[in-house]
XYZ file of C-alpha atoms in Angstrom:
686
model
C -56.425 37.416 7.911
C -55.718 33.887 7.359
C -58.674 33.755 4.805
C -56.990 36.675 3.190
C -53.633 34.679 2.943
C -55.068 31.948 1.489
C -55.981 34.044 -0.858
C -53.280 36.052 -2.220
C -51.303 32.883 -2.323
C -53.569 31.157 -4.456
C -53.478 34.384 -6.997
C -49.862 34.421 -6.866
C -49.956 30.656 -8.302
C -52.636 31.200 -10.869
C -50.594 34.227 -11.800
C -47.304 31.704 -12.202
C -48.741 29.505 -13.935
C -49.606 26.982 -11.408
C -53.503 25.995 -10.738
C -55.783 24.464 -8.633
C -56.337 20.245 -9.458
C -59.532 20.183 -12.011
C -62.554 18.856 -10.147
C -61.123 19.037 -6.726
C -62.757 19.808 -3.726
C -62.822 23.431 -2.259
C -60.173 23.337 0.379
C -60.478 23.367 3.932
C -59.666 25.649 6.214
C -55.798 26.132 7.132
C -55.294 24.452 4.165
C -53.500 24.901 1.370
C -54.366 23.762 -2.201
C -52.896 21.186 -4.315
C -50.922 22.633 -6.889
C -49.866 20.720 -10.234
C -46.564 22.035 -12.022
C -46.548 24.442 -14.919
C -46.843 22.564 -18.563
C -44.705 24.322 -20.919
C -46.311 24.991 -24.710
C -44.881 22.271 -26.129
C -46.210 19.678 -23.594
C -49.786 21.421 -23.283
C -49.987 20.666 -27.217
C -50.010 17.543 -27.409
C -52.705 14.897 -25.844
C -51.969 14.691 -22.017
C -51.057 11.570 -20.434
C -50.223 9.699 -17.427
C -46.436 9.550 -16.909
C -45.845 13.731 -17.478
C -48.350 13.248 -14.721
C -45.019 13.854 -12.462
C -43.436 16.455 -10.124
C -40.251 17.249 -11.079
C -37.117 20.044 -12.119
C -37.854 21.654 -15.399
C -34.359 22.444 -15.521
C -33.025 19.237 -16.345
C -34.804 15.504 -18.083
C -34.797 13.220 -15.020
C -32.240 10.657 -14.444
C -32.394 7.319 -15.884
C -31.973 5.177 -12.378
C -34.521 3.581 -10.372
C -32.137 3.301 -7.888
C -28.691 4.519 -5.696
C -26.442 1.480 -7.025
C -27.731 2.137 -10.565
C -27.504 5.953 -10.361
C -23.135 4.720 -9.476
C -23.224 2.828 -12.055
C -23.795 5.961 -14.734
C -21.188 7.435 -13.073
C -18.440 5.562 -14.635
C -18.216 4.459 -18.046
C -15.439 2.050 -19.687
C -12.372 3.272 -20.957
C -8.657 2.256 -22.157
C -6.186 2.011 -19.358
C -3.303 6.210 -19.679
C -0.191 4.191 -21.431
C 3.308 5.294 -22.633
C 3.456 7.206 -26.099
C 3.752 4.545 -28.850
C 6.890 3.963 -30.568
C 7.380 5.796 -33.860
C 7.230 3.340 -36.433
C 6.305 0.370 -34.539
C 4.551 -2.363 -35.693
C 2.211 -4.551 -33.601
C 2.730 -8.467 -35.138
C -0.734 -10.086 -34.857
C -2.013 -12.791 -32.963
C -4.652 -15.007 -32.655
C -6.763 -12.152 -30.044
C -7.010 -9.831 -33.150
C -9.497 -11.692 -34.649
C -11.449 -13.378 -31.695
C -14.621 -11.843 -29.546
C -14.457 -9.423 -27.161
C -15.757 -12.024 -25.060
C -13.423 -14.964 -26.598
C -10.224 -12.794 -25.524
C -11.617 -11.881 -22.352
C -12.223 -15.720 -21.375
C -8.593 -16.554 -22.291
C -6.947 -14.014 -20.449
C -8.240 -15.289 -17.745
C -7.636 -18.611 -18.205
C -3.764 -17.196 -18.971
C -4.398 -15.799 -15.101
C -6.009 -19.450 -13.409
C -2.572 -20.796 -15.332
C -0.667 -18.496 -13.648
C -2.084 -19.527 -10.118
C -2.736 -22.963 -10.469
C -1.025 -25.140 -7.784
C 0.402 -27.931 -9.762
C -0.061 -30.361 -7.060
C -3.314 -29.990 -6.472
C -6.169 -28.316 -9.095
C -5.183 -26.514 -13.247
C -6.144 -23.330 -11.382
C -8.892 -21.230 -9.250
C -11.868 -20.243 -10.603
C -10.991 -16.344 -11.303
C -13.168 -13.658 -12.600
C -13.102 -9.951 -13.121
C -13.878 -7.376 -10.672
C -13.650 -6.195 -6.834
C -15.767 -8.330 -4.876
C -16.856 -5.447 -2.402
C -18.401 -4.191 -5.019
C -22.247 -4.271 -4.586
C -22.756 -3.940 -8.379
C -21.005 -6.468 -9.216
C -22.522 -10.435 -8.635
C -20.672 -13.588 -7.939
C -21.498 -15.511 -11.295
C -23.090 -18.747 -10.620
C -21.353 -22.193 -11.161
C -23.545 -24.872 -12.984
C -23.560 -28.006 -10.153
C -24.296 -31.498 -10.274
C -25.962 -32.639 -7.755
C -24.861 -36.226 -7.371
C -22.523 -37.992 -4.734
C -18.913 -38.523 -5.395
C -15.472 -39.578 -3.077
C -13.331 -36.807 -1.857
C -10.288 -36.355 -3.389
C -7.386 -35.762 -2.566
C -6.816 -33.058 -5.051
C -9.513 -31.203 -4.754
C -8.337 -28.203 -2.079
C -11.104 -25.417 -1.055
C -9.652 -22.566 -3.154
C -10.802 -25.260 -6.081
C -14.302 -24.404 -4.505
C -14.311 -20.470 -3.973
C -13.915 -17.901 -6.681
C -10.144 -15.312 -7.083
C -11.407 -12.215 -8.427
C -8.949 -10.948 -10.392
C -7.713 -7.338 -10.531
C -6.535 -6.347 -14.094
C -4.374 -3.662 -14.380
C -5.968 -1.758 -12.705
C -5.630 2.812 -13.103
C -4.158 4.805 -10.456
C -6.797 6.154 -9.992
C -8.562 2.114 -8.741
C -5.291 1.277 -7.187
C -5.287 4.680 -4.930
C -9.088 4.008 -4.314
C -7.937 0.386 -3.417
C -5.438 1.194 -1.147
C -7.241 3.443 0.829
C -10.162 1.607 1.820
C -8.034 -1.102 2.111
C -4.517 -1.026 3.148
C -4.201 0.320 6.638
C -1.188 2.547 6.135
C -2.003 4.415 3.054
C -2.762 7.888 2.750
C -2.537 10.618 -0.482
C -0.809 13.375 0.357
C -0.868 17.179 -0.012
C 0.988 16.557 -3.839
C -1.546 14.329 -4.491
C 1.342 11.335 -4.363
C 0.025 8.086 -2.501
C 2.104 7.294 1.126
C 2.505 3.719 2.257
C 3.858 1.668 4.403
C 6.659 -1.697 2.975
C 6.473 -3.305 7.116
C 9.067 -4.681 8.747
C 11.284 -4.606 5.388
C 12.626 -1.308 4.193
C 15.211 -2.269 2.867
C 16.552 -5.081 -0.038
C 17.110 -8.791 1.881
C 20.370 -10.259 -0.648
C 20.951 -12.980 1.379
C 17.222 -14.051 1.499
C 16.804 -14.111 -1.999
C 17.727 -17.910 -3.537
C 18.702 -18.869 -7.471
C 17.541 -22.199 -8.334
C 20.614 -24.270 -9.423
C 19.842 -26.865 -12.137
C 21.983 -28.742 -15.313
C 22.107 -25.326 -17.177
C 23.055 -22.868 -14.163
C 25.770 -24.397 -12.713
C 28.177 -23.291 -15.642
C 26.231 -20.619 -16.841
C 25.687 -18.606 -13.225
C 27.986 -17.101 -11.004
C 28.670 -19.456 -8.188
C 30.865 -19.415 -5.481
C 33.467 -16.199 -3.764
C 31.677 -12.602 -4.160
C 28.528 -14.505 -5.646
C 25.766 -12.566 -5.371
C 23.989 -15.847 -6.076
C 23.089 -18.464 -3.001
C 21.177 -21.633 -4.810
C 18.503 -23.830 -4.389
C 17.077 -26.917 -5.465
C 14.012 -27.046 -7.794
C 12.672 -29.132 -5.050
C 12.585 -26.373 -2.297
C 11.880 -23.629 -5.131
C 8.688 -25.596 -5.660
C 7.583 -25.435 -2.134
C 7.376 -22.044 -1.261
C 5.863 -21.515 -5.029
C 3.083 -23.657 -3.715
C 3.145 -21.705 -0.944
C 3.210 -18.189 -2.564
C -0.107 -19.873 -4.738
C -2.051 -20.596 -2.380
C -1.278 -18.320 -0.008
C -2.654 -16.123 -3.527
C -5.266 -18.159 -3.761
C -6.853 -17.972 -0.230
C -7.314 -14.631 -0.967
C -11.246 -13.035 -2.337
C -9.170 -10.735 -4.975
C -5.621 -10.349 -6.295
C -4.191 -8.056 -8.613
C -2.301 -8.502 -12.118
C -0.532 -7.162 -14.079
C 0.586 -7.305 -17.217
C 3.216 -5.733 -18.719
C 7.084 -4.853 -20.613
C 10.697 -4.780 -20.297
C 12.973 -2.707 -22.356
C 11.874 -0.213 -24.332
C 13.680 -1.889 -27.325
C 10.879 -3.457 -29.291
C 13.034 -6.110 -30.691
C 14.409 -7.624 -27.697
C 11.675 -6.628 -25.422
C 10.229 -9.652 -22.518
C 6.741 -9.480 -21.625
C 5.313 -9.984 -17.495
C 3.302 -10.672 -15.510
C 2.929 -9.332 -11.687
C 0.284 -11.046 -9.105
C 0.265 -9.676 -5.880
C -2.242 -8.913 -2.702
C -1.438 -5.349 -2.912
C -2.308 -2.281 -4.612
C 0.888 -0.309 -3.210
C 2.213 -3.233 -5.008
C 1.022 -3.125 -8.024
C 1.428 0.327 -8.310
C 4.598 0.125 -7.755
C 5.194 -2.058 -10.969
C 2.028 0.159 -12.532
C 4.911 2.717 -12.345
C 8.042 0.727 -12.696
C 7.398 -1.402 -15.964
C 6.405 -0.417 -19.451
C 2.736 0.324 -19.640
C 1.521 -1.733 -22.565
C -1.513 0.439 -24.477
C -4.904 -1.245 -25.792
C -3.766 -3.503 -28.613
C -0.940 -4.281 -27.166
C -3.045 -5.559 -24.210
C -5.648 -6.961 -25.919
C -2.076 -9.212 -28.040
C -0.871 -10.004 -24.862
C -1.043 -13.349 -24.661
C 1.544 -15.808 -22.342
C 3.857 -13.602 -20.420
C 7.863 -14.969 -20.295
C 8.465 -14.324 -16.699
C 6.231 -14.307 -13.831
C 6.544 -12.844 -10.309
C 4.658 -14.084 -7.769
C 4.415 -12.216 -4.795
C 3.344 -12.836 -1.538
C 4.910 -10.844 1.107
C 3.198 -10.894 3.062
C 3.435 -14.138 4.081
C 6.460 -15.791 5.640
C 8.592 -19.100 3.821
C 8.897 -21.612 6.217
C 11.751 -21.325 8.122
C 12.202 -25.456 8.249
C 11.811 -25.776 4.637
C 15.831 -26.439 3.582
C 17.409 -23.185 2.075
C 16.410 -20.440 3.820
C 17.851 -18.719 7.272
C 15.055 -16.477 7.678
C 11.130 -16.225 7.354
C 12.113 -14.487 4.583
C 12.994 -15.310 0.600
C 13.441 -13.837 -2.741
C 13.462 -17.006 -4.950
C 14.089 -17.276 -9.118
C 13.468 -19.814 -11.053
C 15.093 -18.847 -14.544
C 13.751 -22.787 -15.925
C 10.263 -21.858 -15.461
C 10.409 -17.811 -15.346
C 8.806 -17.464 -12.643
C 9.833 -15.474 -9.139
C 8.402 -16.065 -5.603
C 8.436 -13.301 -2.762
C 7.324 -14.515 0.830
C 7.722 -12.837 3.689
C 9.163 -8.932 3.157
C 6.887 -6.403 1.335
C 9.515 -4.326 0.199
C 8.484 -3.097 -3.626
C 12.193 -2.712 -4.751
C 12.253 -6.698 -4.601
C 10.096 -7.016 -7.422
C 12.055 -3.763 -9.396
C 15.976 -5.352 -9.186
C 14.740 -9.488 -8.880
C 13.104 -8.819 -12.430
C 16.767 -6.534 -13.028
C 18.593 -10.268 -12.817
C 16.513 -12.325 -14.666
C 17.176 -9.147 -17.586
C 21.155 -9.442 -16.410
C 21.245 -13.551 -17.353
C 18.724 -12.977 -20.771
C 19.994 -9.899 -22.687
C 23.606 -11.146 -22.723
C 22.310 -14.594 -24.226
C 20.889 -12.071 -27.352
C 24.325 -10.307 -27.569
C 23.224 -7.266 -25.190
C 24.915 -5.272 -22.425
C 22.529 -5.310 -19.704
C 23.608 -2.036 -17.947
C 23.132 -1.393 -13.592
C 23.031 2.791 -14.813
C 21.395 5.962 -15.410
C 21.245 7.168 -18.545
C 21.144 10.751 -20.562
C 21.547 12.295 -24.381
C 22.523 15.702 -24.909
C 20.646 18.257 -27.646
C 22.457 16.987 -30.193
C 21.606 13.921 -29.591
C 25.319 12.802 -27.153
C 24.360 10.207 -24.748
C 25.801 9.353 -22.056
C 25.444 6.781 -19.390
C 25.925 6.652 -15.735
C 27.275 3.228 -13.498
C 26.820 3.797 -10.096
C 25.031 1.423 -7.073
C 22.373 3.603 -4.855
C 23.031 6.038 -3.235
C 25.627 7.716 -5.187
C 24.613 9.643 -6.783
C 22.990 7.814 -10.092
C 19.496 8.774 -10.651
C 20.059 12.731 -9.466
C 23.083 13.437 -11.518
C 20.829 11.333 -14.824
C 18.070 13.510 -14.521
C 19.256 16.832 -15.802
C 16.888 19.634 -16.710
C 18.949 20.335 -19.556
C 19.560 16.646 -21.605
C 17.044 14.270 -21.966
C 16.778 11.739 -19.823
C 16.396 7.996 -21.233
C 16.435 6.361 -17.017
C 18.333 6.705 -14.610
C 18.699 2.841 -13.148
C 18.309 -0.186 -15.897
C 19.545 0.192 -19.520
C 20.648 -2.212 -22.240
C 23.164 -1.468 -24.721
C 22.647 -3.224 -27.714
C 23.776 -3.559 -31.825
C 20.320 -0.548 -31.755
C 21.709 1.739 -29.338
C 20.657 2.203 -25.337
C 17.687 1.420 -24.389
C 15.779 1.840 -20.975
C 13.959 -1.850 -19.399
C 11.499 0.406 -17.070
C 8.740 2.688 -17.568
C 9.858 5.011 -14.436
C 12.252 5.566 -11.853
C 12.699 5.050 -8.288
C 13.953 7.504 -6.637
C 15.295 8.451 -2.735
C 13.429 10.913 -0.815
C 15.837 11.295 1.933
C 16.071 14.903 2.499
C 14.730 15.997 -0.505
C 14.279 19.421 -1.770
C 12.472 21.611 -4.969
C 15.595 23.431 -4.804
C 18.444 20.952 -4.795
C 16.707 18.562 -7.484
C 13.026 20.148 -8.750
C 13.006 17.301 -11.382
C 12.524 14.871 -8.636
C 10.169 16.578 -6.319
C 8.219 17.967 -8.992
C 7.752 14.367 -10.423
C 5.852 13.534 -7.361
C 2.317 13.625 -7.159
C -0.927 11.918 -8.244
C 0.229 8.243 -9.277
C 3.420 8.925 -7.514
C 4.045 5.681 -4.832
C 5.816 7.094 -1.545
C 7.180 4.602 0.321
C 7.311 4.604 3.988
C 7.951 8.762 4.275
C 6.630 10.811 7.310
C 3.985 13.380 6.826
C 1.500 15.634 9.267
C -1.601 14.640 10.147
C -3.843 17.100 9.264
C -2.391 19.024 5.790
C -0.675 15.864 4.375
C 2.913 17.630 3.791
C 5.603 15.704 3.336
C 8.783 15.630 6.110
C 11.831 14.441 3.851
C 13.646 15.117 6.227
C 11.980 13.208 8.775
C 13.554 9.222 9.298
C 11.243 8.107 11.734
C 10.843 4.804 9.634
C 13.833 4.413 7.713
C 16.516 6.656 5.810
C 15.704 4.737 3.189
C 12.547 6.732 2.425
C 11.771 5.978 -2.055
C 9.682 7.537 -4.806
C 8.511 5.366 -7.489
C 7.042 7.641 -10.283
C 6.205 7.095 -14.602
C 8.893 8.305 -16.383
C 6.889 10.929 -18.310
C 6.444 12.631 -15.007
C 9.803 13.742 -15.651
C 9.094 16.848 -17.807
C 11.649 16.084 -19.970
C 12.018 12.555 -20.895
C 12.622 10.530 -24.391
C 9.428 8.895 -25.289
C 10.130 6.414 -26.496
C 13.473 5.960 -23.498
C 16.140 4.782 -26.512
C 19.083 6.395 -28.061
C 21.746 5.753 -29.634
C 25.411 5.277 -28.825
C 26.831 6.020 -26.166
C 29.992 8.380 -26.054
C 30.826 8.961 -21.864
C 30.644 6.187 -20.073
C 30.829 7.691 -16.101
C 31.480 4.938 -13.690
C 30.264 7.246 -10.280
C 32.158 5.677 -6.450
C 30.989 7.217 -3.191
C 34.494 6.598 -1.544
C 34.128 6.957 2.216
C 38.162 7.726 2.379
C 37.646 10.770 1.062
C 41.302 10.149 -1.288
C 40.075 9.609 -5.248
C 39.679 12.680 -6.916
C 36.277 14.494 -7.681
C 37.433 13.253 -11.336
C 39.567 10.666 -13.361
C 40.136 9.809 -17.199
C 40.329 5.926 -17.938
C 42.028 4.639 -20.172
C 40.393 1.092 -21.107
C 42.436 -1.194 -19.227
C 41.547 1.149 -16.323
C 37.610 1.636 -16.966
C 37.239 -2.426 -16.820
C 39.051 -2.854 -13.465
C 37.432 0.269 -12.089
C 34.201 -1.123 -13.687
C 34.554 -5.000 -12.105
C 35.803 -3.499 -8.923
C 32.974 -1.509 -8.170
C 33.511 0.293 -5.527
C 31.631 2.988 -3.581
C 30.455 2.985 -0.291
C 26.797 1.922 1.205
C 24.718 4.170 1.791
C 22.630 4.723 5.188
C 18.723 2.206 4.226
C 19.740 1.117 0.442
C 20.400 -2.645 2.754
C 18.123 -3.989 5.191
C 20.483 -3.300 8.517
C 23.098 -1.021 7.188
C 22.536 2.161 9.492
C 25.775 4.215 8.099
C 28.059 4.668 5.147
C 30.572 0.975 4.550
C 33.137 1.059 2.361
C 32.599 -1.969 0.273
C 32.756 -3.602 -3.963
C 30.282 -4.363 -5.927
C 31.454 -5.860 -9.287
C 29.891 -4.302 -11.737
C 28.108 -1.186 -9.677
C 25.772 -4.061 -9.313
C 26.985 -7.474 -8.181
C 23.844 -7.531 -6.350
C 21.557 -8.087 -9.401
C 24.117 -9.877 -11.951
C 24.181 -13.485 -13.128
C 26.431 -13.981 -14.749
C 30.722 -13.390 -13.933
C 31.490 -10.339 -14.009
C 34.441 -10.735 -16.618
C 32.196 -11.293 -18.774
C 29.768 -8.182 -18.777
C 33.115 -5.989 -18.962
C 34.313 -7.514 -21.541
C 31.305 -6.480 -23.392
C 31.533 -3.005 -22.162
C 34.801 -2.718 -23.429
C 34.369 -3.949 -27.058
C 31.348 -2.033 -27.024
C 32.806 1.062 -25.983
C 36.097 0.661 -28.752
C 33.401 -0.469 -31.153
C 31.764 3.100 -30.891
C 34.072 5.132 -29.468
C 33.213 5.840 -26.091
C 35.432 7.730 -22.647
C 35.019 6.062 -19.596
C 35.244 8.613 -16.429
C 35.621 8.077 -13.075
C 33.615 10.537 -10.381
C 33.933 10.336 -6.760
C 30.367 11.553 -5.551
C 31.815 10.742 -1.583
C 33.561 12.883 0.419
C 36.857 15.214 0.420
C 39.857 16.718 3.131
C 39.371 13.356 5.152
C 37.459 9.907 5.228
C 33.501 9.729 6.419
C 33.424 12.115 9.713
C 36.066 13.817 9.323
C 36.300 15.244 5.695
C 33.130 17.034 3.665
C 31.059 15.760 1.550
C 31.562 16.791 -2.185
C 28.862 19.158 -2.809
C 26.417 18.255 -5.483
C 26.816 21.298 -7.679
C 30.764 20.720 -8.011
C 29.766 17.109 -9.302
C 27.329 18.986 -12.087
C 29.765 20.891 -13.437
C 32.376 18.279 -13.603
C 29.641 16.211 -16.212
C 28.910 18.880 -17.441
C 32.009 19.249 -18.828
C 32.075 15.657 -19.894
C 29.605 15.754 -21.850
C 30.615 19.074 -24.208
C 33.958 17.619 -23.955
C 35.814 20.109 -22.162
C 37.396 17.236 -20.505
C 38.248 15.807 -22.941
C 41.421 18.539 -24.026
C 41.954 19.269 -20.844
C 45.836 19.296 -19.372
C 46.747 16.075 -16.892
C 48.486 15.622 -13.856
C 49.091 11.874 -13.033
C 48.113 10.546 -9.462
C 50.843 8.198 -7.294
C 48.955 4.915 -5.887
C 45.980 4.768 -8.075
C 47.716 6.409 -11.235
C 44.435 8.061 -12.139
C 45.343 11.340 -14.913
C 43.322 13.990 -12.819
C 42.658 17.610 -14.708
C 44.670 20.804 -13.469
C 41.129 22.409 -13.718
C 37.639 22.207 -14.397
C 35.017 25.583 -14.228
C 33.105 26.218 -11.451
C 35.432 23.116 -9.271
C 37.590 24.625 -6.107
C 40.892 23.567 -8.204
C 42.631 22.558 -4.647
C 39.745 19.699 -4.614
C 40.792 18.400 -7.907
C 43.883 16.639 -6.442
C 42.495 14.991 -3.269
C 45.977 15.248 -1.346
C 45.719 19.437 -1.316
C 42.340 18.388 -0.008
C 43.623 17.042 3.527
C 45.625 18.451 6.147
C 47.091 15.772 7.626
C 49.642 14.462 4.547
C 50.269 11.678 6.888
C 47.275 11.213 6.958
C 45.967 11.109 3.495
C 49.155 9.086 2.546
C 48.363 6.072 5.196
C 44.591 6.198 3.687
C 45.490 5.672 0.005
C 47.671 3.429 0.856
C 45.097 2.109 3.120
C 41.976 1.814 0.585
C 44.642 0.565 -2.118
C 45.466 -2.269 0.074
C 41.704 -3.081 -0.251
C 41.384 -2.894 -3.975
C 43.648 -5.182 -4.659
C 42.458 -8.145 -2.020
C 38.907 -7.792 -3.541
C 40.479 -8.018 -7.022
C 42.124 -11.519 -6.552
C 38.906 -13.196 -6.866
C 38.911 -11.747 -10.090
C 42.724 -12.308 -11.094
C 42.478 -15.936 -11.796
C 39.419 -15.328 -14.525
C 41.032 -15.716 -18.192
C 39.650 -12.833 -20.646
C 39.501 -13.673 -24.302
C 41.505 -16.024 -26.448
C 44.705 -14.817 -24.689
C 45.866 -13.950 -21.151
C 46.886 -10.134 -22.593
C 43.849 -7.867 -21.643
C 43.480 -9.989 -17.871
C 47.610 -8.822 -17.611
C 46.394 -4.964 -18.807
C 43.628 -4.812 -16.486
C 45.230 -6.616 -13.594
C 48.255 -2.997 -14.456
C 45.350 -0.839 -14.347
C 44.829 -1.424 -10.458
C 47.139 0.226 -7.408
C 50.624 -0.225 -7.615
C 51.482 0.065 -3.215
C-alpha cells in the first residue's frame, strides 16, 4: 500500500508540471522524491540559468532585501512633511538655501541647530546629526580623530565628545511613535488622539515667569503693581540658559521644530523650539504655523528660540528663583528658557508674550481673542480669559473660524498668530461642542485626561488628574476653519466676562469709553484649573483680558484698540457668560444656548437697533428683548429673589472695579488727559 501511495504521488506531481530531478537516483523506500518547481513557458524557452534554480512563490516577484533590517528600510520612503495650505498670492523670497545642494542645505541646517544649542562658556555647539539614535539602520557618523597628546582645556566638556541626535520637524505619526515608545504615560485613545501627562504641573505658573530687565526694557515694558512682568538680570538668565542647554545636550536626542507665528506673511515671526519630549514637539507642531517644504528649506536663522528643559529643575539657590520652576524671557537675545515644568501651555503663552512686545512696535495690535467671520465677511473678535467661553463661542459651525485665542489687528485686517487650537476638555460632549469634540482625532494631543484602560475611551467628566484637561489640534481639524487664517477688519468687538457675582447683565452695548474701560479692567473669574493652585472660581481682574501675557502698559493696547475701532467702525459689547440669579454657589450659570442666541443677534446686527434700558451703578445699556433668551434674565436684578442682597453685591463689585482701576487712573493717554477722563467716567458710579 505504501508503494502504491508513492506511485500515485509521483503521478500527481508529473501531471501538475513537476518532475523527478533529472539524473537523481531512484528514491529509497519511504522517502519522497525531490520536486522541481514549475517553469513558465517563457522561462522554459530560454537557456537555463543558475539564478533560476531557486524555489519561490510564482504569484509575485521576490523582495529586494537580504535581511529583515533591509526589508524594513524598504517600508518607508522619504517624503515632505504635511503642511497647511499656502496663502494665495504669496511670494517666496529667494535665499541662499534656494541655490545650494541638498547636502549643503542639510549641513547648514544642522550648523544652525548646533549654534542654537551652544553653551556660551565651553564650546561653540554640540555635534548634531539627524535621526533617532535607537534605530538600527542609522549608524553613528565617524569623526576623524588626531592621535596626539594635548593638555586638557577648561573649555572642553563631555557634551563636546558625543553626538546629539536631532529629530527635526517630525510628522505627527513619527512623534506618536516616539511618545509611545519612550514616554511613560503616553497612549493612543479610541478616537486616535495621543493622551499624555504634563507631570506635576497641570497649569501655568505665572509667579515663576521672569523677564530680563535691561536698558531698553526698563522704559518700554510695564513694571510694578499689577504687572505680570517680574524682573531678572542678564546674568541670572544666562545661568538658567546654560542649565537648560547643558541638560538638552546631555540627552541622546532632542526634538527641534522650525515654525512660524502670524498668518500675515508680511509680519510673521520664525520660531525654533528645542525640546526633550515628543509630546512637546507635537504640541508645538499643532499650535504654531507649519511650514511647507519650500518654506522649511528657506527657513534660515530663527527670530526667536525656546529651550524647553522642563523635565529638569532650575537651581533654587539662583538669584530671583522662588521655586524649582522658572520660565525666562530675554527679549534682547530673543530666547526663552523653561525649567521645572512640563506643562506645554508655557511655550504657547510665552510666545504670545513675545508677540505682545514685537507687534505693537510695528503698529499692530496683539489680541488675546477668538475670531470668526460670517458668510458676508463680517468679522467678530472675542476677548476673554481661559474658561470664559472664548474658544467655544468663536468655534461656530455657521461661521468661518479664523482662530480661537491669539490674533493681530493690522492695517491689512486680522490674522491668527497660531496654527492650531488649545481647547478645554472638561465635561466636553459631542452634543454641546461638536466641532471641538470631532477635532479630537489622530494628531491631536490630549493633556491629562482619564480614559478606560481597555477601550481607551476618554471620560471628559473625570477630573482625577486635573480640571484643566486640554486638547491641542491643528486649526484645519475644524471643518469651517478659514485657511489662510486672515480676515477683513472686525465689525464687532465682544468682551467676555465670567461674572462670579452674578450682577452683570448677559449682554450690554458699550460706548467707546466703556469699551476701553472694560478692556483695561478685564474683569472675569479664574476658572478652576487654568492656573496652578486654583481649585474654584475666584473673582479677579486681568488687564486687556490677558494681563499674564502682555508686555506693555494696558493703556497702550487700549489706545490702539480704540484707534482701530474708530477707524474701521467696530461696535463694542460686554457679554457675561457667568452667573445669574445669584452669586456663584447660589445662582446658576447662564446657559450656553442663551449666550449663543445673544452672539447670533450681535452678528446679525439685530441688537444694534434694539430697544435699550440703562442699569444703575455701572450705567450699562441692556436690550429689553433678545430672541431665544428669557427676558427676565436680561436685567440681572429681575433674576434675583433677594433684591437687597443684589444691591449689596452690585455695590461690592463696583467698589472692586474702582479700586482695581486706581493703578491705571494716573496714566496719561495721548497728548492731553481728555481720553483718560472719559475712560474714568465710564466706570461704575457709587
